Backbone as CSV, one residue per row, in Angstrom:
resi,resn,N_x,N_y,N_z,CA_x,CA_y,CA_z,C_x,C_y,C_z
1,UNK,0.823,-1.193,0.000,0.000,0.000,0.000,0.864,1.253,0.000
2,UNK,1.933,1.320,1.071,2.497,2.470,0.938,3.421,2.696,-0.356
3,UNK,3.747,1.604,-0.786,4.537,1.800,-2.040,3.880,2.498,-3.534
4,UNK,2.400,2.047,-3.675,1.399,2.727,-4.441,1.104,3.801,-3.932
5,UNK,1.076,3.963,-2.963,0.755,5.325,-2.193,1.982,6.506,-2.896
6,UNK,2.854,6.264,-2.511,4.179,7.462,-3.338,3.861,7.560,-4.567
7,UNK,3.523,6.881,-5.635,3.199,7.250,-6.975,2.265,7.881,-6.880
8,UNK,1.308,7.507,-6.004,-0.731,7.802,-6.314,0.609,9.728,-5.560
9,UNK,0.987,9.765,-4.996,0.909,11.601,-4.178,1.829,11.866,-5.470
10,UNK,2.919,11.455,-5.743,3.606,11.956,-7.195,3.007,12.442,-8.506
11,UNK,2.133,11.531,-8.975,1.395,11.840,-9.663,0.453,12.868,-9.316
12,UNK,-0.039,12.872,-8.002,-1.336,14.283,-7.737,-0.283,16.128,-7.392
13,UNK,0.742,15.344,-6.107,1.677,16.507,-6.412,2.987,17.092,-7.236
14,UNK,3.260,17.911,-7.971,2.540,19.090,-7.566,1.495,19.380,-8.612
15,UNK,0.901,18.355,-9.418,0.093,18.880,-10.531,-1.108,19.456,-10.608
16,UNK,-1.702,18.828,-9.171,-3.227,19.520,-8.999,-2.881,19.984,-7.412
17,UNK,-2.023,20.047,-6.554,-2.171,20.637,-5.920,-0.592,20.922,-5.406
18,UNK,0.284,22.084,-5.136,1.393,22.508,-4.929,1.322,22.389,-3.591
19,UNK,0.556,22.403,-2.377,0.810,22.848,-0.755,1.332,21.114,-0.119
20,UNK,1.260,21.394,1.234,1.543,19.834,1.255,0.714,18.666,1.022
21,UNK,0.957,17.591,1.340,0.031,16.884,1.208,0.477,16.218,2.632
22,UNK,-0.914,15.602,3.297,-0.952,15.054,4.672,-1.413,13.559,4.430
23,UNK,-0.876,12.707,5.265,-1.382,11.422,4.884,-2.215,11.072,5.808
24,UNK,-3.571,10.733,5.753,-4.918,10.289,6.832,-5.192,9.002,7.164
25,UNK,-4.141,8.342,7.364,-4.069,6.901,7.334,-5.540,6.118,8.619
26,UNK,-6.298,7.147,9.045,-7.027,6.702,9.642,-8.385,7.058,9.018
27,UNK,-8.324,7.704,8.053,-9.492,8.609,7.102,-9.905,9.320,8.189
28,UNK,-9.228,10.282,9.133,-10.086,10.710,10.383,-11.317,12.070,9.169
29,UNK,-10.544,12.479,7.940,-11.027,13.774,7.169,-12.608,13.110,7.068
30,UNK,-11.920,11.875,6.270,-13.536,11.038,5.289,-14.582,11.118,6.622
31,UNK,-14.414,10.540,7.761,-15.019,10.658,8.610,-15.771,11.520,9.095
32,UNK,-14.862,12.699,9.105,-15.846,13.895,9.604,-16.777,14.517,8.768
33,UNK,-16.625,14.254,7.419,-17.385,14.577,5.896,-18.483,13.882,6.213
34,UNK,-18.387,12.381,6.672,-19.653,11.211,6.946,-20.424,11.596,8.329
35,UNK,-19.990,12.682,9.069,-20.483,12.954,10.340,-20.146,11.422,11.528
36,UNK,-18.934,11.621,11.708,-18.246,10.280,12.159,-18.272,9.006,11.307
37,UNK,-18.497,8.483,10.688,-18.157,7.283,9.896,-18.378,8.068,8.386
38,UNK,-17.518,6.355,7.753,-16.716,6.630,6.387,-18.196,6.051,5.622
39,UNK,-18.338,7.610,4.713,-19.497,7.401,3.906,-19.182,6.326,2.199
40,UNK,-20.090,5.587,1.916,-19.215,4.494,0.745,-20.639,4.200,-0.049
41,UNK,-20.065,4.462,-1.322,-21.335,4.010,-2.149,-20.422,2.650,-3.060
42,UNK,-20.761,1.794,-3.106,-20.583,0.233,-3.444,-20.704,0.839,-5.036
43,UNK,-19.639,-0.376,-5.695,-19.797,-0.296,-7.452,-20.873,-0.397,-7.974
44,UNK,-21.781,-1.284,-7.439,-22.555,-1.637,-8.471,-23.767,-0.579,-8.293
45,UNK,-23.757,-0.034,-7.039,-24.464,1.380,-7.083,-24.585,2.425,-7.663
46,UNK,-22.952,2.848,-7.781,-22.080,3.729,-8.586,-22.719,3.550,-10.223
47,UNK,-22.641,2.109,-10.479,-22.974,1.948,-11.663,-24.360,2.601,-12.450
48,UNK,-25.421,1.892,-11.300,-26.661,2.528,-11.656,-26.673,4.076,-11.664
49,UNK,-25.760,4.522,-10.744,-26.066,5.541,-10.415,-26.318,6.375,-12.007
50,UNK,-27.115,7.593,-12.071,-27.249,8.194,-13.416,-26.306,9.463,-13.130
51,UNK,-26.563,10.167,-11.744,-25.238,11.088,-11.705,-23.851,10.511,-11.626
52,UNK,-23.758,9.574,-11.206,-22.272,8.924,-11.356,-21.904,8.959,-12.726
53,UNK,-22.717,8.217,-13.102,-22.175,8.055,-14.978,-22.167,9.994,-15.318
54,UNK,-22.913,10.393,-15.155,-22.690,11.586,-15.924,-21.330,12.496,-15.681
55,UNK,-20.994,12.434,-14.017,-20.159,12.846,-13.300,-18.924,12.575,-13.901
56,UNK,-18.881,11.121,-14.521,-17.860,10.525,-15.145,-17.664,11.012,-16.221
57,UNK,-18.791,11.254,-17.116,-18.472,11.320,-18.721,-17.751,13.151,-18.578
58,UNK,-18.200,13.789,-17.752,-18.424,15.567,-17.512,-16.566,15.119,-16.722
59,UNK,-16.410,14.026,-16.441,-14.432,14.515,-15.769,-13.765,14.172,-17.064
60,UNK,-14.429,12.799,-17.842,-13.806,12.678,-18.652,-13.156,13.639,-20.513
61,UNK,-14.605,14.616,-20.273,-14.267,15.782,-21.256,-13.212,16.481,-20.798
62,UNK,-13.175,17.121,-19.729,-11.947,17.686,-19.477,-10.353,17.166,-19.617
63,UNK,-10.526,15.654,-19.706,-8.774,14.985,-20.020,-8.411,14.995,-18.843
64,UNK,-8.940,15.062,-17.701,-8.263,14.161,-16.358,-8.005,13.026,-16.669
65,UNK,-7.094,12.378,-16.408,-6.869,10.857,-16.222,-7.068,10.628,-14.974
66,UNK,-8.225,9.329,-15.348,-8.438,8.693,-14.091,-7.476,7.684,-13.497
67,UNK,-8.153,7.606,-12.039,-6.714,6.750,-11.102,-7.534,5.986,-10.392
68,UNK,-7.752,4.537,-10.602,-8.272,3.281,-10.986,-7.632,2.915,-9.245
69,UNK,-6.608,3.355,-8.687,-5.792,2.578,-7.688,-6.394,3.345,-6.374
70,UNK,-6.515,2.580,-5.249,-6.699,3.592,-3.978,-7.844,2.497,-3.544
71,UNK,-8.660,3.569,-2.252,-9.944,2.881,-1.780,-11.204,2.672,-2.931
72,UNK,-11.358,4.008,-3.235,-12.113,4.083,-4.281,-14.075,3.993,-4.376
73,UNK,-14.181,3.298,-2.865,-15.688,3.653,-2.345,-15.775,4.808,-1.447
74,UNK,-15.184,5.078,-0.963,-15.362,6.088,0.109,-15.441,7.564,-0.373
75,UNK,-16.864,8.131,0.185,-17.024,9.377,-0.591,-15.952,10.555,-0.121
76,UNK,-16.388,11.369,-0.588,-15.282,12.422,-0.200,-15.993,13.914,0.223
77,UNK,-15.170,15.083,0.095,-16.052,16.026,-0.107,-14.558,17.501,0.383
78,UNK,-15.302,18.355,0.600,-14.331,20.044,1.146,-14.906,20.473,1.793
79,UNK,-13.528,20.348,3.356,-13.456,21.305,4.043,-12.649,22.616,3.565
80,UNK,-13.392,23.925,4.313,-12.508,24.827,3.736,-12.946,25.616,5.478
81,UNK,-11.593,25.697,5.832,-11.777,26.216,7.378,-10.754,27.483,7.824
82,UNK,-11.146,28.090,8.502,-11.165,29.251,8.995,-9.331,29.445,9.819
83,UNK,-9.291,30.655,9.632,-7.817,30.921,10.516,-8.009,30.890,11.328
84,UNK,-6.805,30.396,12.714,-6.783,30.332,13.615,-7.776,29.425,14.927
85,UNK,-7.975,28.505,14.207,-8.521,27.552,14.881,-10.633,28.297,15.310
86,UNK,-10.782,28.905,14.159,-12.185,29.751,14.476,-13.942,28.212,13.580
87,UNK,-12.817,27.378,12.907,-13.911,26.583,12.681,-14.331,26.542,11.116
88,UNK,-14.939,25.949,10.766,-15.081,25.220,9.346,-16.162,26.264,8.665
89,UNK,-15.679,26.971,7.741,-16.206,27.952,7.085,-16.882,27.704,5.612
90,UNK,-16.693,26.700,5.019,-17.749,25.760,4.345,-17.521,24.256,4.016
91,UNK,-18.792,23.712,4.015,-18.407,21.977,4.041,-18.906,21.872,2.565
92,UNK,-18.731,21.161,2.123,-19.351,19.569,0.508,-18.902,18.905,0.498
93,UNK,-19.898,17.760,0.956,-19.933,16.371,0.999,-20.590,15.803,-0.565
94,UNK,-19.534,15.133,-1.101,-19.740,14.194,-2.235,-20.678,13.039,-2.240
95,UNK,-22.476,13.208,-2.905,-23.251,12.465,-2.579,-23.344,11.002,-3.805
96,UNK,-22.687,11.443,-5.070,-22.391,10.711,-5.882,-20.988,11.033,-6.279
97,UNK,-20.570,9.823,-6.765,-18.942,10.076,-7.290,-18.619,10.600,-8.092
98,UNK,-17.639,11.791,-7.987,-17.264,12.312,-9.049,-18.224,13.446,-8.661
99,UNK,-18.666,14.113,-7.640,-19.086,15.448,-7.410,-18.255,16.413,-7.062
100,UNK,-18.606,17.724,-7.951,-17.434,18.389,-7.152,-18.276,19.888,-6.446
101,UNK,-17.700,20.740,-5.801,-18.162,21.814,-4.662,-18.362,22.352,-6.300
102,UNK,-19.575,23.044,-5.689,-19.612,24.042,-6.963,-18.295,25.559,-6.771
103,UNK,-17.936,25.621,-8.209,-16.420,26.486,-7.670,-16.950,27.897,-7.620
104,UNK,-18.220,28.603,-8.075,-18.183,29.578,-7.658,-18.479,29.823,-6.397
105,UNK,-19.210,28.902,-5.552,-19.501,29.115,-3.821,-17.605,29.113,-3.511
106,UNK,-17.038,27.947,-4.184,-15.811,27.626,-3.174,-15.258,29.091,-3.273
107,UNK,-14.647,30.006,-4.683,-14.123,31.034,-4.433,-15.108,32.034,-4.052
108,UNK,-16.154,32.081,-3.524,-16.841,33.207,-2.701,-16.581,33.154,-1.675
109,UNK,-16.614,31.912,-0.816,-15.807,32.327,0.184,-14.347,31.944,0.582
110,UNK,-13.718,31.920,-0.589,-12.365,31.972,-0.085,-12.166,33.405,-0.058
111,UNK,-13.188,34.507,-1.123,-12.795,35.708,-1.346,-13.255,36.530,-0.122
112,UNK,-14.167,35.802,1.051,-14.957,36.166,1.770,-14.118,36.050,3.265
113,UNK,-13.328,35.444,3.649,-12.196,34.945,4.487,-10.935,35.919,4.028
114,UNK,-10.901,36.280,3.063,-9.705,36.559,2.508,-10.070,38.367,3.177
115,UNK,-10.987,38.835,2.916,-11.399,40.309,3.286,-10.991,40.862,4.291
116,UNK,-10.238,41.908,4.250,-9.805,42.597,5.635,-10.805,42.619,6.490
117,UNK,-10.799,42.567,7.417,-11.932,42.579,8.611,-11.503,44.392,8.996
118,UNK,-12.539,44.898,9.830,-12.498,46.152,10.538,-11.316,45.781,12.117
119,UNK,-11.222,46.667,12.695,-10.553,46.232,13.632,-11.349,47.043,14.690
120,UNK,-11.481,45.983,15.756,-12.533,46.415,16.664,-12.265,47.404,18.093
């Protein structure tokens, strides 16, 4: 596992993401996305699924290459949390595979965090 593991982060860094990367060897993240347990939609679910398939065909226009290796049931989703230990400033939880945060909420409030505050 850990040996696939160094390719699977090589291949992701730095191409889709430059900062570090943390390893969750307990999925404590997936967990808290599932509201304590690891949320999992099974293949043959996936299969039926009609947003899955679409989810798929809509990554596959763009020319991502997919990565076949990993857990691969376990849903996912974004945290995007606050400075200084103030708390989770927006969640999306992935209800079919291959969902992603819609990106204009994500950069509203990154642009929204990012804003000088007044000083009190």
């Amino acid at each position: 596992m850990l040996f696939r593991l160094f390719y699977q982060v090589k291949d992701f860094w730095p191409r889709y993401w430059g900062g570090t990367v943390v390893l969750d060897r307990k999925m404590d993240f997936f967990k808290a996305l599932g509201g304590g347990k690891l949320q999992r939609m099974w293949f043959i679910t996936a299969l039926l699924n009609r947003r899955t398939r679409a989810n798929y065909r809509r990554a596959k226009t763009t020319g991502m290459e997919m990565n076949w290796v990993g857990e691969g049931l376990v849903m996912g989703g974004l945290f995007i949390v606050r400075a200084r230990d103030t708390g989770i400033a927006y969640q999306f939880v992935e209800r079919s595979f291959g969902d992603w945060a819609p990106i204009a909420e994500v950069i509203d409030i990154c642009n929204r965090l990012q804003a000088p505050r007044p000083c009190s």
